[in-house]
Amino acid sequence: MAAASAAAPAAPSPDDRAEARAGYALAMPAMALLFVVLLGPSLAVVVLSLTDWQLGAPRMNFIGLGNFEQLFADRVFWRSFGNTIVYCLVTVPGSVFLGLGIALLVELAPAGRTFYRAAYFLPVTSTLIAMAVVWEFLLHPSVGLVNLALEAVGVKGIDWLKNPDVALLTLAGIGIWQSVGLNMVLFMAGIQAIPADLYEAAEVDGAGGAWDRFCTVTWPMLGPTTLFVTVVSSIRSFQVFDTVEVLTKGGPNKATEVLLYTMYTEGFSFFRTGYASAVTVVFVLIVLTFTLAQVRLGDRRTHYT
Amino acid sequence: MGAITISGLGKSFGTVEVLKDVSLDIADGEFLTLLGPSGCGKSTLLRIIAGLERQTAGSIAIDGRAIDGLPAKARNIAMVFQSYALYPHLTAARNIALPLTMRRMTPWQRLPLVGSLLPGTRGLRAAIGRDVAGVAAALDIAHLLDRKPGQLSGGQKQRVALARAMVRQPAAFLLDEPLSNLDAKLRVQMRAELTDLHRRLATTMIYVTHDQAEAMTMSDRVAVLMGGDLLQVGPPRRIYDDPETLQVAEFVGSPKINVLPGRMGRPGLVDCLGARLPLGVPGGPDVALRVAVRPEALVLARPDAADCLRGRVRHIENLGSDCMVHADVEGAADPVVVRLDPEAGGRLARGTPIALEIPPHRALVFDAEGKRLRPDAATARLRRAGA
Amino acid sequence: MNRQQSLTVALLRHAVLLAGAVIMLAPFVWMISTSLKPPNEIFSTDLSLLPRKWFALENYGKAFTKVPLLRYLLNGVIVTAGIFAAQLLVSLPCAYAMAKLRFRGREVMFTLVLVGLMIPAQVPAIPRYVMLYQVGLLDSYAALILPFVVSAFGIFLMRQFFRTVPDDLVHAARLDGCGEFEILWRIMLPLAFPAMVAFAIISVVAHWNDFFWPLVVVQTGDLATPPLGTLFFRNEEAGSDFGPLMAGTVVITAPLVLLFLGAQRRFIEGMTLTGMKG
């Protein structure tokens, strides 16, 4: 046979171009819409955060980082920021460790597995606003189930949502109630993915007891899942808004003011568009940090398990 | 009609050349097998013929008409995939009907509900149904038509895939390792059925395989493809008995051909591990050569015979019908394999010294690069006279 | 482990899990229980699950007449169905092109989809609001549906699914005479059914339960989606008439809860995928 063909590479044939044309035709509507409703507006938020615009105002001035300077000088913003962090610091460990514990218990034996899974998962799918209204009733200082139950065992109840010391923790409690089921099923999937022969190997190697098996096999093998669940929970907790709007409106005395609630009131009650955009930018930067961590962990997860 | 002409075909992915200047003429109605190890470019060649991939050089024509610019659906070529590629959500009948639906009905007629209201749709559907039934009867799968691929066995899927290819009476069939997912017994049966089918249809078939048994038993001609090069094209017997290169000789045949070091001796004679073979190949004295002999060509000689390979039995495989004797021969890097009848083999044991004779007319000689050396006319005459 | 030990473990397991389940389910149980009770029982301090006097008819009757509950549910159906239909129509072709067709810029486009996947839902809210304000579409079904007609998550999910469909199937379809649109419609779409169900669950749950966006764009009660309607109802009641309010929340939560109980496996599988979404 002759040596390598000397001919120049053939020009793209009509068929290749037809495939590319079909590709564009099928992908373009989605991409255009993605830009109009998601990517464009998200970029616009960044631009708006550099202006002093208020919705309906005729003029818009670029004021550089003025909004951010104002923001960082504002005690309410720092309160809001701090509250969001506290909310996460309670909700994330709470829902992750409870989720893990419940998943371990449920997976211990087949009896009642379906029932427990459904029971714990139910709050995840139910309409949070409606359930928040129910919680408001349950937490009612005089006729609410929670205080009635406490009084039945001799503990004096408190006003869970109006007491500035506990209001944020109460919301965090509802947050845990709502998300623990999702973490549970993620952990259950992780537990089921652990090969059974690892347990057999551990037993042969002398790790016989339940605690030993947990330490030598389950916990190390669940490491990637735990990291993943933690990051996902963090992102979800950071977006807390619904319960705040319905139950406390940020009160009492800003005790439950959180970032998204600040963004909502500035943007849609006071129509300080530029300022609210600056809050959004701060919010998205924090969430993106979590998300990028998640993507990197996700990569690790695919490699290591 | 389906005579396919491939000229100067090349394909590269980036800097990797998978096909190098391949030219091949396939006659109408021929059964041609593309044989080669995995990764040799045979599947790529098939996909280029089908129009699923583009060549980077060269051209393909069917019946003299270039088809390079045509999309797959306009080429009138059918293909049977290694994975069968049956649509899992459609019944066998609808799988087979799809190519006809696409070709005979307008886009409007193909619409659900609306289509059936249009004039002519019902007639067309009935005609398609008849054709599907005809093909199904020919392949003996009429009773499977209502099943989905998930409910079919490997062999049944194979037939449905064949039916889908046959139903539109294409100019040529391309078959990409169609038997590799079947168990050994079924594979032998399908080999016979495919050959029979080819005889009945008399349509061009291009068949890709890495299995030389399939290539040998089914083809009119075999094209051996290695590393993107087309090494040799010819009838199966020729590929086996008369290979052009050592590569082809080594790839075809099981157990593998024995390759022994040789050296040019006196004119017309080749020295090979103590045997002097009157092979009549051209070349100066002392030129290094390779002598290749198929296991069944070697002959067991008496221990004291002259001009023989000498060695000791290392290992005996009794296959029932044959007996493969592996022997360590002095000077040979690998054990030499001899095929004997079980009776002769049974008389040998591990460690028995043996002598092996190489019949000169069964020995294949290659130069150091692996190119075949044939007796030239002058030495051949000399040889005859000497004999 | 001997038998007695394992029995203890089993009992302990059930005790802990049941206690937890009681806490998880208490709001649901109490919601239903309250919706059946007359006011004097609701405001009494004894903890009884069943009402002494059945008051269901009155509570539910009041819930349906005081606010247009059915209208809220209908709005919820219109909005979630509209959003999901649009998302499917837009995402499927794009996902197919990104999974199976070769064209320049495909990787860049997919990166943009991934970027879109990472943006929290509330981030584009302000500019979306401004855009709708400027075209005069605030307070309309369009305002509730348009911002969500494309789902980066949907494109991503369906692309991942389409990539698992063997290339040979697409090639066979091309040889059989299908064009790209027909491959999508005849081959890919029927195969993608399980993935579409997961996508449907995620989309419907997210938008049925979404509160932030309807709160921002809807002023008129007639356009309220179920969560927003719940809030309207609550504000109307000023926190006193709990019987009808709980009846209302029962009606609002019922559709998704029933859907979940009817298709638990699919729901849980689907919702775990949102983990990827953040």
PDB file of N, CA and C in Angstrom, chain B residues 131-202:
ATOM      1  N   ASP B 131     -45.382  -6.449   3.489  1.00  0.00           N
ATOM      2  CA  ASP B 131     -43.936  -6.633   3.284  1.00  0.00           C
ATOM      3  C   ASP B 131     -43.260  -7.148   4.554  1.00  0.00           C
ATOM      4  N   VAL B 132     -43.687  -6.571   5.695  1.00  0.00           N
ATOM      5  CA  VAL B 132     -43.105  -7.018   6.963  1.00  0.00           C
ATOM      6  C   VAL B 132     -43.405  -8.496   7.180  1.00  0.00           C
ATOM      7  N   ALA B 133     -44.643  -8.869   6.920  1.00  0.00           N
ATOM      8  CA  ALA B 133     -45.022 -10.269   7.104  1.00  0.00           C
ATOM      9  C   ALA B 133     -44.203 -11.168   6.183  1.00  0.00           C
ATOM     10  N   GLY B 134     -43.971 -10.716   4.946  1.00  0.00           N
ATOM     11  CA  GLY B 134     -43.202 -11.509   3.995  1.00  0.00           C
ATOM     12  C   GLY B 134     -41.787 -11.765   4.499  1.00  0.00           C
ATOM     13  N   VAL B 135     -41.131 -10.691   4.930  1.00  0.00           N
ATOM     14  CA  VAL B 135     -39.759 -10.837   5.417  1.00  0.00           C
ATOM     15  C   VAL B 135     -39.736 -11.710   6.668  1.00  0.00           C
ATOM     16  N   ALA B 136     -40.728 -11.493   7.533  1.00  0.00           N
ATOM     17  CA  ALA B 136     -40.771 -12.261   8.773  1.00  0.00           C
ATOM     18  C   ALA B 136     -40.918 -13.744   8.468  1.00  0.00           C
ATOM     19  N   ALA B 137     -41.737 -14.077   7.473  1.00  0.00           N
ATOM     20  CA  ALA B 137     -41.912 -15.477   7.104  1.00  0.00           C
ATOM     21  C   ALA B 137     -40.598 -16.046   6.578  1.00  0.00           C
ATOM     22  N   ALA B 138     -39.900 -15.257   5.756  1.00  0.00           N
ATOM     23  CA  ALA B 138     -38.646 -15.739   5.176  1.00  0.00           C
ATOM     24  C   ALA B 138     -37.615 -16.026   6.263  1.00  0.00           C
ATOM     25  N   LEU B 139     -37.650 -15.248   7.336  1.00  0.00           N
ATOM     26  CA  LEU B 139     -36.657 -15.441   8.396  1.00  0.00           C
ATOM     27  C   LEU B 139     -37.215 -16.265   9.548  1.00  0.00           C
ATOM     28  N   ASP B 140     -38.450 -16.742   9.383  1.00  0.00           N
ATOM     29  CA  ASP B 140     -39.044 -17.624  10.381  1.00  0.00           C
ATOM     30  C   ASP B 140     -39.231 -16.921  11.731  1.00  0.00           C
ATOM     31  N   ILE B 141     -39.667 -15.656  11.689  1.00  0.00           N
ATOM     32  CA  ILE B 141     -39.904 -14.947  12.943  1.00  0.00           C
ATOM     33  C   ILE B 141     -41.334 -14.401  13.018  1.00  0.00           C
ATOM     34  N   ALA B 142     -42.222 -14.954  12.160  1.00  0.00           N
ATOM     35  CA  ALA B 142     -43.593 -14.433  12.114  1.00  0.00           C
ATOM     36  C   ALA B 142     -44.257 -14.473  13.485  1.00  0.00           C
ATOM     37  N   HIS B 143     -43.925 -15.498  14.288  1.00  0.00           N
ATOM     38  CA  HIS B 143     -44.567 -15.637  15.594  1.00  0.00           C
ATOM     39  C   HIS B 143     -44.013 -14.657  16.622  1.00  0.00           C
ATOM     40  N   LEU B 144     -42.967 -13.922  16.273  1.00  0.00           N
ATOM     41  CA  LEU B 144     -42.344 -13.020  17.254  1.00  0.00           C
ATOM     42  C   LEU B 144     -42.724 -11.568  17.021  1.00  0.00           C
ATOM     43  N   LEU B 145     -43.523 -11.304  16.004  1.00  0.00           N
ATOM     44  CA  LEU B 145     -43.712  -9.927  15.556  1.00  0.00           C
ATOM     45  C   LEU B 145     -44.312  -9.008  16.612  1.00  0.00           C
ATOM     46  N   ASP B 146     -45.107  -9.568  17.536  1.00  0.00           N
ATOM     47  CA  ASP B 146     -45.764  -8.716  18.527  1.00  0.00           C
ATOM     48  C   ASP B 146     -44.897  -8.461  19.756  1.00  0.00           C
ATOM     49  N   ARG B 147     -43.727  -9.084  19.794  1.00  0.00           N
ATOM     50  CA  ARG B 147     -42.907  -8.931  20.995  1.00  0.00           C
ATOM     51  C   ARG B 147     -41.987  -7.724  20.867  1.00  0.00           C
ATOM     52  N   LYS B 148     -41.615  -7.214  22.037  1.00  0.00           N
ATOM     53  CA  LYS B 148     -40.630  -6.139  22.048  1.00  0.00           C
ATOM     54  C   LYS B 148     -39.237  -6.748  22.195  1.00  0.00           C
ATOM     55  N   PRO B 149     -38.202  -6.014  21.790  1.00  0.00           N
ATOM     56  CA  PRO B 149     -36.841  -6.577  21.816  1.00  0.00           C
ATOM     57  C   PRO B 149     -36.467  -7.173  23.169  1.00  0.00           C
ATOM     58  N   GLY B 150     -36.942  -6.559  24.262  1.00  0.00           N
ATOM     59  CA  GLY B 150     -36.603  -7.076  25.587  1.00  0.00           C
ATOM     60  C   GLY B 150     -37.094  -8.500  25.817  1.00  0.00           C
ATOM     61  N   GLN B 151     -38.107  -8.921  25.040  1.00  0.00           N
ATOM     62  CA  GLN B 151     -38.661 -10.261  25.231  1.00  0.00           C
ATOM     63  C   GLN B 151     -38.073 -11.272  24.249  1.00  0.00           C
ATOM     64  N   LEU B 152     -37.047 -10.859  23.505  1.00  0.00           N
ATOM     65  CA  LEU B 152     -36.472 -11.756  22.505  1.00  0.00           C
ATOM     66  C   LEU B 152     -35.109 -12.255  22.964  1.00  0.00           C
ATOM     67  N   SER B 153     -34.752 -13.470  22.522  1.00  0.00           N
ATOM     68  CA  SER B 153     -33.414 -13.989  22.812  1.00  0.00           C
ATOM     69  C   SER B 153     -32.420 -13.359  21.829  1.00  0.00           C
ATOM     70  N   GLY B 154     -31.143 -13.589  22.092  1.00  0.00           N
ATOM     71  CA  GLY B 154     -30.122 -13.012  21.230  1.00  0.00           C
ATOM     72  C   GLY B 154     -30.307 -13.391  19.763  1.00  0.00           C
ATOM     73  N   GLY B 155     -30.542 -14.674  19.521  1.00  0.00           N
ATOM     74  CA  GLY B 155     -30.692 -15.130  18.154  1.00  0.00           C
ATOM     75  C   GLY B 155     -31.928 -14.540  17.489  1.00  0.00           C
ATOM     76  N   GLN B 156     -32.992 -14.380  18.282  1.00  0.00           N
ATOM     77  CA  GLN B 156     -34.226 -13.804  17.716  1.00  0.00           C
ATOM     78  C   GLN B 156     -34.035 -12.323  17.388  1.00  0.00           C
ATOM     79  N   LYS B 157     -33.335 -11.610  18.292  1.00  0.00           N
ATOM     80  CA  LYS B 157     -33.037 -10.203  18.004  1.00  0.00           C
ATOM     81  C   LYS B 157     -32.254 -10.094  16.704  1.00  0.00           C
ATOM     82  N   GLN B 158     -31.297 -11.020  16.570  1.00  0.00           N
ATOM     83  CA  GLN B 158     -30.475 -11.050  15.377  1.00  0.00           C
ATOM     84  C   GLN B 158     -31.329 -11.138  14.115  1.00  0.00           C
ATOM     85  N   ARG B 159     -32.334 -12.005  14.146  1.00  0.00           N
ATOM     86  CA  ARG B 159     -33.193 -12.169  12.974  1.00  0.00           C
ATOM     87  C   ARG B 159     -34.041 -10.932  12.733  1.00  0.00           C
ATOM     88  N   VAL B 160     -34.537 -10.330  13.825  1.00  0.00           N
ATOM     89  CA  VAL B 160     -35.342  -9.121  13.645  1.00  0.00           C
ATOM     90  C   VAL B 160     -34.480  -8.014  13.027  1.00  0.00           C
ATOM     91  N   ALA B 161     -33.236  -7.908  13.507  1.00  0.00           N
ATOM     92  CA  ALA B 161     -32.341  -6.892  12.948  1.00  0.00           C
ATOM     93  C   ALA B 161     -32.092  -7.165  11.466  1.00  0.00           C
ATOM     94  N   LEU B 162     -31.932  -8.442  11.121  1.00  0.00           N
ATOM     95  CA  LEU B 162     -31.760  -8.801   9.705  1.00  0.00           C
ATOM     96  C   LEU B 162     -33.004  -8.450   8.904  1.00  0.00           C
ATOM     97  N   ALA B 163     -34.155  -8.732   9.500  1.00  0.00           N
ATOM     98  CA  ALA B 163     -35.409  -8.453   8.790  1.00  0.00           C
ATOM     99  C   ALA B 163     -35.551  -6.955   8.527  1.00  0.00           C
ATOM    100  N   ARG B 164     -35.184  -6.164   9.527  1.00  0.00           N
ATOM    101  CA  ARG B 164     -35.289  -4.713   9.360  1.00  0.00           C
ATOM    102  C   ARG B 164     -34.366  -4.238   8.231  1.00  0.00           C
ATOM    103  N   ALA B 165     -33.197  -4.897   8.117  1.00  0.00           N
ATOM    104  CA  ALA B 165     -32.286  -4.519   7.046  1.00  0.00           C
ATOM    105  C   ALA B 165     -32.812  -4.987   5.683  1.00  0.00           C
ATOM    106  N   MET B 166     -33.413  -6.198   5.662  1.00  0.00           N
ATOM    107  CA  MET B 166     -33.824  -6.780   4.383  1.00  0.00           C
ATOM    108  C   MET B 166     -35.056  -6.131   3.786  1.00  0.00           C
ATOM    109  N   VAL B 167     -35.930  -5.630   4.675  1.00  0.00           N
ATOM    110  CA  VAL B 167     -37.282  -5.324   4.237  1.00  0.00           C
ATOM    111  C   VAL B 167     -37.321  -4.261   3.149  1.00  0.00           C
ATOM    112  N   ARG B 168     -36.332  -3.397   3.129  1.00  0.00           N
ATOM    113  CA  ARG B 168     -36.401  -2.344   2.108  1.00  0.00           C
ATOM    114  C   ARG B 168     -35.556  -2.649   0.878  1.00  0.00           C
ATOM    115  N   GLN B 169     -35.084  -3.877   0.784  1.00  0.00           N
ATOM    116  CA  GLN B 169     -34.326  -4.342  -0.373  1.00  0.00           C
ATOM    117  C   GLN B 169     -33.240  -3.361  -0.786  1.00  0.00           C
ATOM    118  N   PRO B 170     -32.243  -3.211   0.058  1.00  0.00           N
ATOM    119  CA  PRO B 170     -31.194  -2.228  -0.199  1.00  0.00           C
ATOM    120  C   PRO B 170     -30.223  -2.706  -1.266  1.00  0.00           C
ATOM    121  N   ALA B 171     -29.385  -1.772  -1.724  1.00  0.00           N
ATOM    122  CA  ALA B 171     -28.369  -2.124  -2.719  1.00  0.00           C
ATOM    123  C   ALA B 171     -27.298  -3.002  -2.087  1.00  0.00           C
ATOM    124  N   ALA B 172     -27.062  -2.825  -0.798  1.00  0.00           N
ATOM    125  CA  ALA B 172     -26.031  -3.617  -0.135  1.00  0.00           C
ATOM    126  C   ALA B 172     -26.331  -3.711   1.351  1.00  0.00           C
ATOM    127  N   PHE B 173     -25.855  -4.812   1.948  1.00  0.00           N
ATOM    128  CA  PHE B 173     -25.964  -4.982   3.401  1.00  0.00           C
ATOM    129  C   PHE B 173     -24.595  -4.794   4.027  1.00  0.00           C
ATOM    130  N   LEU B 174     -24.566  -4.072   5.119  1.00  0.00           N
ATOM    131  CA  LEU B 174     -23.347  -3.985   5.902  1.00  0.00           C
ATOM    132  C   LEU B 174     -23.611  -4.695   7.217  1.00  0.00           C
ATOM    133  N   LEU B 175     -22.742  -5.617   7.597  1.00  0.00           N
ATOM    134  CA  LEU B 175     -22.957  -6.352   8.846  1.00  0.00           C
ATOM    135  C   LEU B 175     -21.733  -6.172   9.738  1.00  0.00           C
ATOM    136  N   ASP B 176     -21.950  -5.558  10.887  1.00  0.00           N
ATOM    137  CA  ASP B 176     -20.847  -5.233  11.785  1.00  0.00           C
ATOM    138  C   ASP B 176     -20.789  -6.255  12.921  1.00  0.00           C
ATOM    139  N   GLU B 177     -19.931  -7.240  12.790  1.00  0.00           N
ATOM    140  CA  GLU B 177     -19.776  -8.307  13.790  1.00  0.00           C
ATOM    141  C   GLU B 177     -21.128  -8.794  14.307  1.00  0.00           C
ATOM    142  N   PRO B 178     -22.027  -9.188  13.420  1.00  0.00           N
ATOM    143  CA  PRO B 178     -23.387  -9.459  13.870  1.00  0.00           C
ATOM    144  C   PRO B 178     -23.504 -10.690  14.753  1.00  0.00           C
ATOM    145  N   LEU B 179     -22.521 -11.584  14.723  1.00  0.00           N
ATOM    146  CA  LEU B 179     -22.669 -12.821  15.480  1.00  0.00           C
ATOM    147  C   LEU B 179     -21.915 -12.808  16.804  1.00  0.00           C
ATOM    148  N   SER B 180     -21.229 -11.696  17.092  1.00  0.00           N
ATOM    149  CA  SER B 180     -20.314 -11.741  18.236  1.00  0.00           C
ATOM    150  C   SER B 180     -21.043 -11.789  19.570  1.00  0.00           C
ATOM    151  N   ASN B 181     -22.334 -11.445  19.602  1.00  0.00           N
ATOM    152  CA  ASN B 181     -23.059 -11.510  20.866  1.00  0.00           C
ATOM    153  C   ASN B 181     -23.833 -12.813  21.059  1.00  0.00           C
ATOM    154  N   LEU B 182     -23.610 -13.771  20.162  1.00  0.00           N
ATOM    155  CA  LEU B 182     -24.341 -15.038  20.274  1.00  0.00           C
ATOM    156  C   LEU B 182     -23.437 -16.097  20.894  1.00  0.00           C
ATOM    157  N   ASP B 183     -24.054 -17.128  21.485  1.00  0.00           N
ATOM    158  CA  ASP B 183     -23.210 -18.187  22.037  1.00  0.00           C
ATOM    159  C   ASP B 183     -22.675 -19.064  20.900  1.00  0.00           C
ATOM    160  N   ALA B 184     -21.647 -19.859  21.243  1.00  0.00           N
ATOM    161  CA  ALA B 184     -20.858 -20.528  20.214  1.00  0.00           C
ATOM    162  C   ALA B 184     -21.705 -21.391  19.284  1.00  0.00           C
ATOM    163  N   LYS B 185     -22.673 -22.106  19.863  1.00  0.00           N
ATOM    164  CA  LYS B 185     -23.454 -23.046  19.059  1.00  0.00           C
ATOM    165  C   LYS B 185     -24.331 -22.299  18.051  1.00  0.00           C
ATOM    166  N   LEU B 186     -24.979 -21.242  18.571  1.00  0.00           N
ATOM    167  CA  LEU B 186     -25.868 -20.455  17.733  1.00  0.00           C
ATOM    168  C   LEU B 186     -25.077 -19.748  16.632  1.00  0.00           C
ATOM    169  N   ARG B 187     -23.836 -19.383  16.958  1.00  0.00           N
ATOM    170  CA  ARG B 187     -23.016 -18.678  15.994  1.00  0.00           C
ATOM    171  C   ARG B 187     -22.768 -19.557  14.778  1.00  0.00           C
ATOM    172  N   VAL B 188     -22.476 -20.820  15.024  1.00  0.00           N
ATOM    173  CA  VAL B 188     -22.223 -21.742  13.914  1.00  0.00           C
ATOM    174  C   VAL B 188     -23.482 -21.897  13.063  1.00  0.00           C
ATOM    175  N   GLN B 189     -24.626 -21.986  13.738  1.00  0.00           N
ATOM    176  CA  GLN B 189     -25.890 -22.146  13.015  1.00  0.00           C
ATOM    177  C   GLN B 189     -26.196 -20.901  12.175  1.00  0.00           C
ATOM    178  N   MET B 190     -25.997 -19.716  12.793  1.00  0.00           N
ATOM    179  CA  MET B 190     -26.301 -18.483  12.077  1.00  0.00           C
ATOM    180  C   MET B 190     -25.362 -18.278  10.883  1.00  0.00           C
ATOM    181  N   ARG B 191     -24.101 -18.784  11.033  1.00  0.00           N
ATOM    182  CA  ARG B 191     -23.164 -18.675   9.926  1.00  0.00           C
ATOM    183  C   ARG B 191     -23.757 -19.321   8.691  1.00  0.00           C
ATOM    184  N   ALA B 192     -24.269 -20.531   8.882  1.00  0.00           N
ATOM    185  CA  ALA B 192     -24.857 -21.262   7.759  1.00  0.00           C
ATOM    186  C   ALA B 192     -26.088 -20.522   7.223  1.00  0.00           C
ATOM    187  N   GLU B 193     -26.888 -20.000   8.154  1.00  0.00           N
ATOM    188  CA  GLU B 193     -28.119 -19.332   7.708  1.00  0.00           C
ATOM    189  C   GLU B 193     -27.811 -18.060   6.926  1.00  0.00           C
ATOM    190  N   LEU B 194     -26.803 -17.322   7.396  1.00  0.00           N
ATOM    191  CA  LEU B 194     -26.442 -16.091   6.692  1.00  0.00           C
ATOM    192  C   LEU B 194     -25.944 -16.390   5.284  1.00  0.00           C
ATOM    193  N   THR B 195     -25.118 -17.452   5.169  1.00  0.00           N
ATOM    194  CA  THR B 195     -24.618 -17.838   3.847  1.00  0.00           C
ATOM    195  C   THR B 195     -25.783 -18.191   2.929  1.00  0.00           C
ATOM    196  N   ASP B 196     -26.709 -18.927   3.501  1.00  0.00           N
ATOM    197  CA  ASP B 196     -27.885 -19.338   2.729  1.00  0.00           C
ATOM    198  C   ASP B 196     -28.701 -18.110   2.308  1.00  0.00           C
ATOM    199  N   LEU B 197     -28.872 -17.181   3.256  1.00  0.00           N
ATOM    200  CA  LEU B 197     -29.619 -15.944   2.990  1.00  0.00           C
ATOM    201  C   LEU B 197     -28.965 -15.163   1.855  1.00  0.00           C
ATOM    202  N   HIS B 198     -27.639 -15.104   1.906  1.00  0.00           N
ATOM    203  CA  HIS B 198     -26.923 -14.371   0.869  1.00  0.00           C
ATOM    204  C   HIS B 198     -27.156 -14.998  -0.496  1.00  0.00           C
ATOM    205  N   ARG B 199     -27.172 -16.321  -0.531  1.00  0.00           N
ATOM    206  CA  ARG B 199     -27.421 -17.004  -1.800  1.00  0.00           C
ATOM    207  C   ARG B 199     -28.806 -16.660  -2.330  1.00  0.00           C
ATOM    208  N   ARG B 200     -29.800 -16.633  -1.413  1.00  0.00           N
ATOM    209  CA  ARG B 200     -31.176 -16.367  -1.859  1.00  0.00           C
ATOM    210  C   ARG B 200     -31.346 -14.915  -2.318  1.00  0.00           C
ATOM    211  N   LEU B 201     -30.752 -13.985  -1.568  1.00  0.00           N
ATOM    212  CA  LEU B 201     -30.964 -12.569  -1.873  1.00  0.00           C
ATOM    213  C   LEU B 201     -30.098 -12.099  -3.022  1.00  0.00           C
ATOM    214  N   ALA B 202     -28.903 -12.716  -3.156  1.00  0.00           N
ATOM    215  CA  ALA B 202     -27.950 -12.318  -4.186  1.00  0.00           C
ATOM    216  C   ALA B 202     -27.676 -10.828  -4.142  1.00  0.00           C
TER     217      ALA B 202
END
